[in-house]
Short mmCIF file of C-alpha atoms in Angstrom, two decimals:
data_model
loop_
_atom_site.label_atom_id
_atom_site.label_comp_id
_atom_site.label_asym_id
_atom_site.label_seq_id
_atom_site.Cartn_x
_atom_site.Cartn_y
_atom_site.Cartn_z
CA UNK A 1 -0.01 0.00 -0.01
CA UNK A 2 1.51 3.34 -1.12
CA UNK A 3 0.02 6.71 -0.20
CA UNK A 4 -3.59 5.59 -0.09
CA UNK A 5 -3.67 3.18 -3.00
CA UNK A 6 -2.32 -0.31 -3.72
CA UNK A 7 -0.58 -0.34 -7.13
CA UNK A 8 -0.74 -4.11 -7.31
CA UNK A 9 -4.43 -4.34 -6.56
CA UNK A 10 -5.24 -1.50 -8.91
CA UNK A 11 -3.19 -3.16 -11.69
CA UNK A 12 -5.16 -6.36 -11.26
CA UNK A 13 -8.45 -4.50 -11.55
CA UNK A 14 -7.25 -2.69 -14.69
CA UNK A 15 -6.19 -5.97 -16.19
CA UNK A 16 -9.67 -7.24 -15.46
CA UNK A 17 -11.11 -4.37 -17.53
CA UNK A 18 -12.66 -2.23 -14.78
CA UNK A 19 -13.37 1.25 -16.15
CA UNK A 20 -13.50 2.78 -12.66
CA UNK A 21 -10.11 1.41 -11.85
CA UNK A 22 -8.75 2.72 -15.17
CA UNK A 23 -10.10 6.18 -14.42
CA UNK A 24 -8.48 6.15 -10.97
CA UNK A 25 -5.19 4.98 -12.37
CA UNK A 26 -5.07 7.75 -14.96
CA UNK A 27 -5.75 10.30 -12.17
CA UNK A 28 -2.87 8.90 -10.15
CA UNK A 29 -0.60 9.19 -13.19
CA UNK A 30 -1.73 12.77 -13.91
CA UNK A 31 -1.22 13.80 -10.24
CA UNK A 32 2.06 11.83 -9.95
CA UNK A 33 0.77 10.14 -6.81
CA UNK A 34 3.31 8.12 -4.84
CA UNK A 35 3.43 4.64 -6.48
CA UNK A 36 2.10 5.62 -9.88
CA UNK A 37 5.33 4.41 -11.56
CA UNK A 38 5.08 1.14 -9.74
CA UNK A 39 1.53 0.77 -11.21
CA UNK A 40 2.76 1.52 -14.74
CA UNK A 41 5.64 -0.93 -14.41
CA UNK A 42 3.34 -3.73 -13.19
CA UNK A 43 1.13 -3.28 -16.28
CA UNK A 44 3.99 -2.84 -18.78
CA UNK A 45 3.89 -6.48 -19.86
CA UNK A 46 0.24 -6.09 -20.87
CA UNK A 47 0.84 -3.23 -23.32
CA UNK A 48 1.50 -3.47 -27.08
CA UNK A 49 -1.81 -5.13 -27.98
CA UNK A 50 -3.83 -2.04 -28.90
CA UNK A 51 -3.43 -0.16 -32.15
CA UNK A 52 -2.64 3.49 -31.39
CA UNK A 53 -4.10 6.09 -33.71
CA UNK A 54 -3.07 9.78 -33.59
CA UNK A 55 -5.59 12.38 -34.75
CA UNK A 56 -3.92 15.80 -35.12
CA UNK A 57 -4.30 18.99 -37.06
CA UNK A 58 -4.91 22.73 -36.66
CA UNK A 59 -7.79 24.02 -34.46
CA UNK A 60 -11.21 23.92 -36.05
CA UNK A 61 -10.54 20.93 -38.28
CA UNK A 62 -13.23 18.86 -36.65
CA UNK A 63 -10.86 16.43 -34.90
CA UNK A 64 -13.26 15.57 -32.07
CA UNK A 65 -16.17 14.98 -34.38
CA UNK A 66 -13.94 12.77 -36.56
CA UNK A 67 -12.62 10.90 -33.48
CA UNK A 68 -16.19 10.23 -32.32
CA UNK A 69 -17.29 8.98 -35.81
CA UNK A 70 -14.25 6.71 -36.04
CA UNK A 71 -14.89 5.33 -32.57
CA UNK A 72 -18.48 4.68 -33.54
CA UNK A 73 -17.29 2.78 -36.61
CA UNK A 74 -15.13 0.51 -34.42
CA UNK A 75 -17.92 0.00 -31.88
CA UNK A 76 -20.23 -1.12 -34.70
CA UNK A 77 -17.63 -3.72 -35.53
CA UNK A 78 -17.43 -5.05 -32.00
CA UNK A 79 -14.10 -3.38 -31.18
CA UNK A 80 -13.49 -1.56 -27.96
CA UNK A 81 -12.05 1.92 -28.04
CA UNK A 82 -10.10 4.08 -25.59
CA UNK A 83 -9.83 7.78 -26.31
CA UNK A 84 -7.40 10.29 -24.86
CA UNK A 85 -8.54 13.75 -25.81
CA UNK A 86 -6.16 16.60 -24.84
CA UNK A 87 -7.98 19.80 -23.93
CA UNK A 88 -6.72 23.27 -23.05
CA UNK A 89 -5.80 23.72 -19.37
CA UNK A 90 -8.12 25.74 -17.18
CA UNK A 91 -6.26 28.82 -15.93
CA UNK A 92 -8.12 28.44 -12.56
CA UNK A 93 -7.94 24.79 -11.71
CA UNK A 94 -5.17 23.46 -13.99
CA UNK A 95 -7.55 20.76 -15.22
CA UNK A 96 -8.96 20.06 -18.69
CA UNK A 97 -11.84 22.16 -19.89
CA UNK A 98 -13.58 19.01 -21.11
CA UNK A 99 -14.56 20.42 -24.47
CA UNK A 100 -13.78 17.16 -26.22
CA UNK A 101 -15.90 15.09 -23.77
CA UNK A 102 -18.86 17.40 -24.37
CA UNK A 103 -18.51 17.32 -28.16
CA UNK A 104 -18.43 13.50 -28.16
CA UNK A 105 -21.80 13.56 -26.49
CA UNK A 106 -23.64 10.26 -26.18
CA UNK A 107 -20.58 8.26 -27.22
CA UNK A 108 -19.15 8.66 -23.70
CA UNK A 109 -21.94 6.55 -22.25
CA UNK A 110 -21.54 3.64 -24.68
CA UNK A 111 -20.24 0.26 -23.35
CA UNK A 112 -16.98 -0.58 -24.87
CA UNK A 113 -15.64 2.97 -25.09
CA UNK A 114 -13.57 4.89 -22.50
CA UNK A 115 -13.02 8.63 -23.03
CA UNK A 116 -10.57 10.60 -20.90
CA UNK A 117 -10.03 14.38 -21.40
CA UNK A 118 -6.60 15.48 -20.15
CA UNK A 119 -5.25 18.92 -19.56
CA UNK A 120 -2.41 20.09 -21.79
CA UNK A 121 -0.84 21.77 -18.68
CA UNK A 122 1.42 23.86 -20.94
CA UNK A 123 2.69 21.03 -23.15
CA UNK A 124 3.76 22.50 -26.49
CA UNK A 125 3.72 19.18 -28.23
CA UNK A 126 -0.03 18.92 -28.54
CA UNK A 127 -0.11 16.04 -26.01
CA UNK A 128 -0.44 16.24 -22.29
CA UNK A 129 2.59 14.99 -20.37
CA UNK A 130 0.78 11.88 -19.15
CA UNK A 131 -1.01 11.12 -22.38
CA UNK A 132 1.28 8.34 -23.43
CA UNK A 133 1.00 6.63 -20.05
CA UNK A 134 -2.86 6.98 -20.15
CA UNK A 135 -2.65 5.23 -23.51
CA UNK A 136 -0.53 2.50 -21.88
CA UNK A 137 -3.20 2.03 -19.19
CA UNK A 138 -6.01 1.77 -21.77
CA UNK A 139 -3.89 -0.72 -23.75
CA UNK A 140 -3.31 -2.74 -20.57
CA UNK A 141 -7.05 -2.67 -19.89
CA UNK A 142 -7.68 -4.51 -23.12
CA UNK A 143 -9.06 -1.81 -25.48
CA UNK A 144 -8.58 -2.74 -29.13
CA UNK A 145 -8.01 0.80 -30.40
CA UNK A 146 -6.57 3.74 -28.57
CA UNK A 147 -7.15 7.10 -30.23
CA UNK A 148 -4.96 10.02 -29.24
CA UNK A 149 -6.56 13.37 -30.18
CA UNK A 150 -4.24 16.27 -29.82
CA UNK A 151 -4.93 19.79 -28.60
CA UNK A 152 -4.77 21.47 -31.97
CA UNK A 153 -1.94 23.97 -31.88
CA UNK A 154 -0.49 23.59 -35.36
CA UNK A 155 3.15 22.73 -36.13
CA UNK A 156 4.07 22.12 -32.48
CA UNK A 157 2.18 18.84 -32.37
CA UNK A 158 5.09 16.78 -33.49
CA UNK A 159 5.33 14.44 -30.52
CA UNK A 160 2.23 12.61 -31.75
CA UNK A 161 4.58 10.95 -34.26
CA UNK A 162 6.31 8.95 -31.52
CA UNK A 163 3.17 8.26 -29.56
CA UNK A 164 0.97 6.59 -32.18
CA UNK A 165 1.39 3.75 -34.61
CA UNK A 166 -0.47 5.69 -37.30
CA UNK A 167 -0.97 9.49 -37.39
CA UNK A 168 -3.76 11.14 -39.37
CA UNK A 169 -3.36 14.86 -40.04
CA UNK A 170 -6.83 16.43 -40.33
CA UNK A 171 -7.21 19.55 -42.47
CA UNK A 172 -10.23 21.45 -43.90
CA UNK A 173 -10.70 23.05 -47.32
CA UNK A 174 -9.82 26.42 -45.85
CA UNK A 175 -6.38 25.07 -45.00
CA UNK A 176 -5.32 25.32 -48.64
CA UNK A 177 -3.47 28.56 -48.40
CA UNK A 178 -1.51 27.32 -45.44
CA UNK A 179 -0.36 23.97 -46.75
CA UNK A 180 2.99 25.25 -48.04
CA UNK A 181 3.75 26.76 -44.64
CA UNK A 182 2.70 23.61 -42.77
CA UNK A 183 4.64 21.10 -44.85
CA UNK A 184 7.86 21.66 -42.81
CA UNK A 185 6.07 20.98 -39.55
CA UNK A 186 2.75 19.34 -39.02
CA UNK A 187 2.71 17.85 -42.50
CA UNK A 188 5.87 15.90 -41.73
CA UNK A 189 4.27 13.70 -39.08
CA UNK A 190 1.39 12.44 -41.31
CA UNK A 191 0.94 8.78 -42.30
CA UNK A 192 -2.26 9.76 -44.06
CA UNK A 193 -4.25 12.99 -44.65
CA UNK A 194 -7.88 13.63 -43.97
CA UNK A 195 -9.71 16.55 -45.53
CA UNK A 196 -12.66 16.94 -43.20
CA UNK A 197 -15.71 19.06 -43.89
CA UNK A 198 -15.05 18.14 -47.52
CA UNK A 199 -18.58 19.29 -48.53
CA UNK A 200 -17.21 22.85 -48.40
CA UNK A 201 -15.72 24.51 -51.55
CA UNK A 202 -11.99 23.92 -52.04
CA UNK A 203 -11.70 20.32 -50.89
CA UNK A 204 -10.61 18.97 -54.31
CA UNK A 205 -8.13 21.81 -54.72
CA UNK A 206 -6.60 21.06 -51.30
CA UNK A 207 -6.33 17.36 -52.15
CA UNK A 208 -4.43 18.29 -55.36
CA UNK A 209 -2.05 20.52 -53.31
CA UNK A 210 -1.32 17.83 -50.82
CA UNK A 211 -0.75 15.25 -53.56
CA UNK A 212 1.77 17.59 -55.26
CA UNK A 213 3.71 18.05 -52.04
CA UNK A 214 3.75 14.28 -51.38
CA UNK A 215 4.86 13.44 -54.94
CA UNK A 216 7.75 15.85 -54.66
CA UNK A 217 8.77 14.31 -51.35
CA UNK A 218 8.55 10.84 -52.84
CA UNK A 219 10.53 11.82 -55.96
CA UNK A 220 13.36 13.27 -53.79
CA UNK A 221 13.94 10.06 -51.82
CA UNK A 222 17.21 8.23 -52.44
CA UNK A 223 17.08 5.93 -55.50
CA UNK A 224 18.09 2.87 -53.46
CA UNK A 225 15.67 3.56 -50.63
CA UNK A 226 13.06 0.96 -49.94
CA UNK A 227 9.60 1.59 -51.38
CA UNK A 228 7.79 3.62 -48.79
CA UNK A 229 4.21 4.10 -47.74
CA UNK A 230 2.34 6.23 -50.29
CA UNK A 231 0.21 8.46 -48.06
CA UNK A 232 -3.44 8.42 -48.97
CA UNK A 233 -5.71 11.48 -48.84
CA UNK A 234 -9.27 10.82 -47.66
CA UNK A 235 -12.12 13.25 -47.81
CA UNK A 236 -14.61 13.05 -44.99
CA UNK A 237 -17.65 14.79 -43.58
CA UNK A 238 -17.32 13.54 -39.96
CA UNK A 239 -20.58 15.00 -38.80
CA UNK A 240 -22.38 12.72 -41.29
CA UNK A 241 -19.86 9.83 -40.95
CA UNK A 242 -19.06 10.15 -44.67
CA UNK A 243 -15.66 8.71 -45.55
CA UNK A 244 -15.07 7.24 -42.13
CA UNK A 245 -15.18 3.60 -43.33
CA UNK A 246 -12.52 4.43 -45.92
CA UNK A 247 -10.44 6.11 -43.20
CA UNK A 248 -10.66 3.04 -40.99
CA UNK A 249 -9.66 0.83 -43.95
CA UNK A 250 -6.65 3.03 -44.70
CA UNK A 251 -5.65 2.92 -41.03
CA UNK A 252 -5.75 -0.89 -41.20
CA UNK A 253 -3.69 -0.92 -44.40
CA UNK A 254 -1.03 1.35 -42.83
CA UNK A 255 -0.83 -0.91 -39.75
CA UNK A 256 -0.44 -3.96 -42.04
CA UNK A 257 2.36 -2.19 -43.92
CA UNK A 258 4.14 -1.30 -40.67
CA UNK A 259 3.96 -4.94 -39.55
CA UNK A 260 5.12 -6.39 -42.85
CA UNK A 261 8.12 -4.01 -43.14
CA UNK A 262 9.20 -4.33 -39.47
CA UNK A 263 8.64 -0.64 -38.94
CA UNK A 264 6.00 -1.20 -36.30
CA UNK A 265 8.61 -2.68 -33.97
CA UNK A 266 11.00 0.20 -34.55
CA UNK A 267 8.27 2.80 -33.98
CA UNK A 268 7.19 1.19 -30.78
CA UNK A 269 10.82 0.90 -29.62
CA UNK A 270 11.21 4.66 -30.24
CA UNK A 271 8.01 5.32 -28.30
CA UNK A 272 9.21 3.25 -25.34
CA UNK A 273 12.54 5.10 -25.31
CA UNK A 274 10.70 8.39 -25.43
CA UNK A 275 8.62 7.36 -22.40
CA UNK A 276 11.76 6.40 -20.51
CA UNK A 277 13.28 9.78 -21.40
CA UNK A 278 10.16 11.55 -20.20
CA UNK A 279 10.15 9.52 -16.99
CA UNK A 280 13.76 10.50 -16.34
CA UNK A 281 12.98 14.20 -16.85
CA UNK A 282 10.02 13.94 -14.56
CA UNK A 283 12.10 12.28 -11.82
CA UNK A 284 14.73 15.02 -12.26
CA UNK A 285 12.01 17.71 -11.93
CA UNK A 286 10.73 16.11 -8.72
CA UNK A 287 14.30 16.07 -7.31
CA UNK A 288 14.68 19.77 -8.23
CA UNK A 289 11.49 20.60 -6.43
CA UNK A 290 12.69 18.79 -3.33
CA UNK A 291 16.02 20.57 -3.45
CA UNK A 292 14.27 23.93 -3.66
CA UNK A 293 11.90 23.19 -0.82
CA UNK A 294 14.72 22.06 1.43
CA UNK A 295 17.04 24.99 0.67
CA UNK A 296 17.95 27.06 3.76
CA UNK A 297 16.65 30.60 3.80
CA UNK A 298 20.19 32.03 4.29
CA UNK A 299 21.27 30.19 1.11
CA UNK A 300 18.37 31.61 -0.94
CA UNK A 301 19.01 35.11 0.44
CA UNK A 302 22.75 34.97 -0.07
CA UNK A 303 22.66 37.47 -2.97
CA UNK A 304 24.29 34.97 -5.28
CA UNK A 305 23.36 35.07 -8.98
CA UNK A 306 20.50 32.63 -9.99
CA UNK A 307 23.06 30.46 -11.75
CA UNK A 308 25.49 30.34 -8.85
CA UNK A 309 22.59 29.67 -6.49
CA UNK A 310 21.33 26.74 -8.66
CA UNK A 311 24.83 25.31 -8.93
CA UNK A 312 25.34 25.51 -5.18
CA UNK A 313 22.01 23.82 -4.40
CA UNK A 314 22.72 21.05 -6.88
CA UNK A 315 26.29 20.44 -5.58
CA UNK A 316 24.97 20.35 -2.01
CA UNK A 317 22.35 17.85 -3.07
CA UNK A 318 24.93 15.64 -4.75
CA UNK A 319 27.22 15.79 -1.74
CA UNK A 320 24.42 14.73 0.55
#
């Protein structure tokens, strides 16, 4: 028993598929409760079964509506779905504003689906710090698909590429004028493109622009490079579920390609290393906070420069 919860008992309940236990575990991870890393370690052997799908793109692209439509498609095919939706952080509570949960409406009450809104808490990568670990917990709980929907902050959402097996970049017809600017950032993480709200004017023009950019990238690859994945472009109207079945088929095709080429293993290894790196940084941050809280007042008020003060506190910590 650690700080009010038993990681082993909670891990067993998650492995048994209890939604309440999963919700509590994610809260412990978000709050960095004592023992949360023990919990994650106990469940590590149960991860790797779910397919992880990243949904990213600029604000207003309809990512939440598309995520809900895709989840509905999977539910109709008797697959279970976990969704991590990253929302803006409340300036008052530090928590998520729950916009995604509200937009997904009735889906949140369906059996076989688990939706968790998480606060960005200042993350510039489009994903909350604990998002990857929440996905691990959903994976360990037995969900067939785990969808990671990012905050929607444009080119900064690059860490989705090492968090998902397949990343779909969602654009709208109005994105056409900005595609050239985006191609060096957000466009680089795509495994496939979705033009949502394609019933609006400009959808076909945007598809052609994306196709041109992708053909140039493919033509510039090394002559002896292995044949790569040719990224599809799917037009959808998520509010009417139009194009969602094709999207799901393309996601399956990409996963099959990753598996057949061995790239799935390399992607997942990179994701595990990224989580280890993040865990190290988090541990270092906690150590820094302890050092600061334990610093004597006379040391803090010594008049030393901020850099000399930090160096002294760190050296004293190492010596102790």
